[in-house]
PDB file of C-alpha atoms in Angstrom:
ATOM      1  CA  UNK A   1      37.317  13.108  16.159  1.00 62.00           C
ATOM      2  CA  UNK A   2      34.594  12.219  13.108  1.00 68.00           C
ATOM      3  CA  UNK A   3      34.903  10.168   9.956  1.00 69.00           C
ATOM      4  CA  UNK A   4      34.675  12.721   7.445  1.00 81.00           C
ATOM      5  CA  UNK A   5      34.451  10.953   4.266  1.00 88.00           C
ATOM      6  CA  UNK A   6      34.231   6.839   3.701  1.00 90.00           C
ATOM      7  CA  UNK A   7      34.918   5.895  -0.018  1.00 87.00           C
ATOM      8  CA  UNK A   8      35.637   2.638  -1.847  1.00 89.00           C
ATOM      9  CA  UNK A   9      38.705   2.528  -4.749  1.00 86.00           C
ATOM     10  CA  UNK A  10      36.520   1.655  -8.239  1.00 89.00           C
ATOM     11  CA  UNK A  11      37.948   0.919 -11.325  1.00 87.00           C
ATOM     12  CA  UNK A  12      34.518   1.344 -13.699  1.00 90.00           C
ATOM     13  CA  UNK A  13      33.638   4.671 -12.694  1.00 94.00           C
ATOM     14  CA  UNK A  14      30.665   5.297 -14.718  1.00 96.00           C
ATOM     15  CA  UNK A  15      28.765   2.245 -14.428  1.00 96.00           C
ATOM     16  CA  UNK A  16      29.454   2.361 -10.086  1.00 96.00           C
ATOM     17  CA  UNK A  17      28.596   5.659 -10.069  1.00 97.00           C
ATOM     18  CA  UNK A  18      25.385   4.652 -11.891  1.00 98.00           C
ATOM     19  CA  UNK A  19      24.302   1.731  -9.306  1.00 97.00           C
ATOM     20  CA  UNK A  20      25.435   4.326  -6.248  1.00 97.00           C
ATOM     21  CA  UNK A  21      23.266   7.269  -8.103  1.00 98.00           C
ATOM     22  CA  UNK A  22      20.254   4.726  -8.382  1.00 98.00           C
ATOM     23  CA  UNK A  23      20.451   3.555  -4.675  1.00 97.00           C
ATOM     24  CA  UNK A  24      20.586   6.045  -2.970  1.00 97.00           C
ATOM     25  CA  UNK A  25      18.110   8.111  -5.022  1.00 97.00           C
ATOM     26  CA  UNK A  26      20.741  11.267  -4.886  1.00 97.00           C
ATOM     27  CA  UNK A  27      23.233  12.704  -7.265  1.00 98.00           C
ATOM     28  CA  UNK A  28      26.691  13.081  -6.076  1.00 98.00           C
ATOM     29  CA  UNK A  29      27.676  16.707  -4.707  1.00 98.00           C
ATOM     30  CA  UNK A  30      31.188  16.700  -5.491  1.00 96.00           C
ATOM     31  CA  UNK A  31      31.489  15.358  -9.840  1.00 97.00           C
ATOM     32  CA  UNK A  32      34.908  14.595 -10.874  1.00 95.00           C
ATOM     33  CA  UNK A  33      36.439  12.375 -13.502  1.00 93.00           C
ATOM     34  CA  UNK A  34      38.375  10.429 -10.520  1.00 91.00           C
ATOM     35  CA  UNK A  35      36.183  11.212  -7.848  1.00 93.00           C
ATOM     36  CA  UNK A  36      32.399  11.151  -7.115  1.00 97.00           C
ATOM     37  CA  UNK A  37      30.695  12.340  -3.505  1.00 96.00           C
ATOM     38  CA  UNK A  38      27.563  11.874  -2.379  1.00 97.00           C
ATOM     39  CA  UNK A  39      26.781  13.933   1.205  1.00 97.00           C
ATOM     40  CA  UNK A  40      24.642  11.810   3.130  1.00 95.00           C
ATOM     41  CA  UNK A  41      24.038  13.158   7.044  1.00 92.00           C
ATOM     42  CA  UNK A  42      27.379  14.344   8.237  1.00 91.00           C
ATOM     43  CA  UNK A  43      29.114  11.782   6.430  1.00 92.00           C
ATOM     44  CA  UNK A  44      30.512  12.400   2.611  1.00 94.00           C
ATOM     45  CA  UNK A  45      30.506   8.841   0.608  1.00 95.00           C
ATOM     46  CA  UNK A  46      32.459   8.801  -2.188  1.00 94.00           C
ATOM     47  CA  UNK A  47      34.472   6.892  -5.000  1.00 94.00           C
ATOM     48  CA  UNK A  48      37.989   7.367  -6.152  1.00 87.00           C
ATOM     49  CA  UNK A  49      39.110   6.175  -9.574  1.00 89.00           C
ATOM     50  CA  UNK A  50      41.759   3.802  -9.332  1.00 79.00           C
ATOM     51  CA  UNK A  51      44.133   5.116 -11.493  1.00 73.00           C
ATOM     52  CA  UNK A  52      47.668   4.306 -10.042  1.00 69.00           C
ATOM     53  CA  UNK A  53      46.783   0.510 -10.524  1.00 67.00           C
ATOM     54  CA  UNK A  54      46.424   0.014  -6.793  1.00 65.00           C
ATOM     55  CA  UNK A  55      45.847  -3.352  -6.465  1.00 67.00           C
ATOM     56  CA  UNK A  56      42.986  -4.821  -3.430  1.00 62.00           C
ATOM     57  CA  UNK A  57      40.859  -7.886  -3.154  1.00 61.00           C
ATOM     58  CA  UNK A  58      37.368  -7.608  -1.001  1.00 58.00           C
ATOM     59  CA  UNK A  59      36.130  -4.541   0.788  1.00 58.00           C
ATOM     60  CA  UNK A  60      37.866  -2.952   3.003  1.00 64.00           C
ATOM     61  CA  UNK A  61      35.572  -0.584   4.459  1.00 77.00           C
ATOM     62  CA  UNK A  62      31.697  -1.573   5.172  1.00 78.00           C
ATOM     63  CA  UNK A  63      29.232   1.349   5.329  1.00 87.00           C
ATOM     64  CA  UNK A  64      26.086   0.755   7.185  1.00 86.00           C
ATOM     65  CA  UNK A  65      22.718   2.537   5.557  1.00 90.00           C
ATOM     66  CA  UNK A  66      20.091   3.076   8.558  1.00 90.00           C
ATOM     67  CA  UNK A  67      16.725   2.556   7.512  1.00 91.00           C
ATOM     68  CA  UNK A  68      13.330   2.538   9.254  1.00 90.00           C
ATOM     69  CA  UNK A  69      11.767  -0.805  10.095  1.00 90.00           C
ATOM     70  CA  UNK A  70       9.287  -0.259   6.965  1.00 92.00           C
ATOM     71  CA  UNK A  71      11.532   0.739   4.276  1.00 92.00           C
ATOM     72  CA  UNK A  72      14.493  -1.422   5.141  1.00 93.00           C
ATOM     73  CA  UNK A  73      13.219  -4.134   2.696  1.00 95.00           C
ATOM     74  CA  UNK A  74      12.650  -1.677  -0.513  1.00 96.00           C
ATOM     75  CA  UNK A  75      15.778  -0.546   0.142  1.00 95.00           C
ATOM     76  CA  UNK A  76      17.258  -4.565  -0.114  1.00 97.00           C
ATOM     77  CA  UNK A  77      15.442  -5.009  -3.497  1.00 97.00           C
ATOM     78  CA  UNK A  78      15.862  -2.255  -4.623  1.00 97.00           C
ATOM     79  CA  UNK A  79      20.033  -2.685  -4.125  1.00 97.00           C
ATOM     80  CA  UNK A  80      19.212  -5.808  -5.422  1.00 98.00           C
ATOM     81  CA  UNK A  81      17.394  -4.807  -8.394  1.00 98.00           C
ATOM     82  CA  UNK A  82      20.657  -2.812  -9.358  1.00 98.00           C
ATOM     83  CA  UNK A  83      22.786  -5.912  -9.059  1.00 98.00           C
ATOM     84  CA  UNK A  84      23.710  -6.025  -5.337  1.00 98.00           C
ATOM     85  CA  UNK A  85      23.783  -9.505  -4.142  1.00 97.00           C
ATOM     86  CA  UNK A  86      23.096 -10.756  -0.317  1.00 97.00           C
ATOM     87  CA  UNK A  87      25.657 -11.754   1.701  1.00 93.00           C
ATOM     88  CA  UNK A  88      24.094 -11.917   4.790  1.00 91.00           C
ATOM     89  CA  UNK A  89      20.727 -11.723   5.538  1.00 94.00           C
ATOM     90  CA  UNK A  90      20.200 -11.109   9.580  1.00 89.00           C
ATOM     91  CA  UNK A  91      17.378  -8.912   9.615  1.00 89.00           C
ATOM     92  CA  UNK A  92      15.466 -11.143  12.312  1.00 88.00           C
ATOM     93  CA  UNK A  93      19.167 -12.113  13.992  1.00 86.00           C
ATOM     94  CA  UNK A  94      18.386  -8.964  17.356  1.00 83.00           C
ATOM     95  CA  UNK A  95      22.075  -8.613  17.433  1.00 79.00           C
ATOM     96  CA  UNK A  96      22.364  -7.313  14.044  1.00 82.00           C
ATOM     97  CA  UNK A  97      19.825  -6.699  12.265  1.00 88.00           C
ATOM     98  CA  UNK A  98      20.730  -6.078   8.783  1.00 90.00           C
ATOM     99  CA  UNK A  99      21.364  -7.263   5.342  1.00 94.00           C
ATOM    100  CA  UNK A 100      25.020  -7.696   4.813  1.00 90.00           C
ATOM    101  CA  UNK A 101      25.707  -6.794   0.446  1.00 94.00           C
ATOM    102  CA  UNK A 102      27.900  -6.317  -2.086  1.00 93.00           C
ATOM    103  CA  UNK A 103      27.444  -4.172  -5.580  1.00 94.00           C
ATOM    104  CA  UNK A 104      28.454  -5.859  -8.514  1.00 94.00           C
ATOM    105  CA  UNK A 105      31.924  -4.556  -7.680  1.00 89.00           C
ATOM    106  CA  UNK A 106      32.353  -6.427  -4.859  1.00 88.00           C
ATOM    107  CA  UNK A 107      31.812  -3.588  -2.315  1.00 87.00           C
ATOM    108  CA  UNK A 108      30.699  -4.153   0.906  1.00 88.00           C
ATOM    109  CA  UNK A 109      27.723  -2.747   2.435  1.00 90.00           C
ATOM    110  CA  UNK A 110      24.858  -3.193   5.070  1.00 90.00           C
ATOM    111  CA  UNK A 111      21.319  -2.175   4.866  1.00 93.00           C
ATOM    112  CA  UNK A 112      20.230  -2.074   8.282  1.00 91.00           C
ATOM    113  CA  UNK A 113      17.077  -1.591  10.636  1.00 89.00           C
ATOM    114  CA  UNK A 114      19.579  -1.294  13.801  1.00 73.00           C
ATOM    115  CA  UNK A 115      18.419   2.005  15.476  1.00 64.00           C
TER     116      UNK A 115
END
């Protein structure tokens, strides 16, 4: 078994596929008017317009970006820069080692240096 594809429900397509676009310094692979993929490793991230009027609260599914030691940081401010706030900052905590964020959607996501 893999996980294939990971992808968070949006409702503001444009402007999250902006902030995703800028962060991760890639455009998507797959461009769709309800659906935007991004292939990163083996792993296809992607965003699904919500347009049956699902309704959710929070995240419900936390990707972890792996970063080396010396870029982890940029990679924080730059999310940041693009209107991410912290969460969680436990970059110096050994058990996890990462920056717990959300995009100004309220998505979940880590930044991490855990390797």
């Amino acid at each position: 078994m893999k996980i294939r594809t990971v992808y968070f429900k949006v409702n503001e397509m444009a402007k999250v596929v902006k902030f995703w676009t800028d962060f991760l310094q890639m455009a998507p692979v797959k461009t769709f008017d309800t659906y935007h993929e991004w292939r990163i490793g083996s792993l296809n991230f992607g965003l699904a317009l919500n347009d049956i009027d699902d309704k959710w609260t929070g995240s419900n599914c936390v990707p972890v970006f792996e970063f080396d030691d010396l870029e982890v940081l940029s990679w924080v401010e730059r999310a940041k820069s693009l209107g991410a706030t912290v969460i969680l900052d436990a970059l110096e905590n050994p058990a996890i080692l990462s920056v717990v964020m959300a995009d100004p959607w309220g998505n979940e996501f880590e930044v991490s240096k855990f390797h």
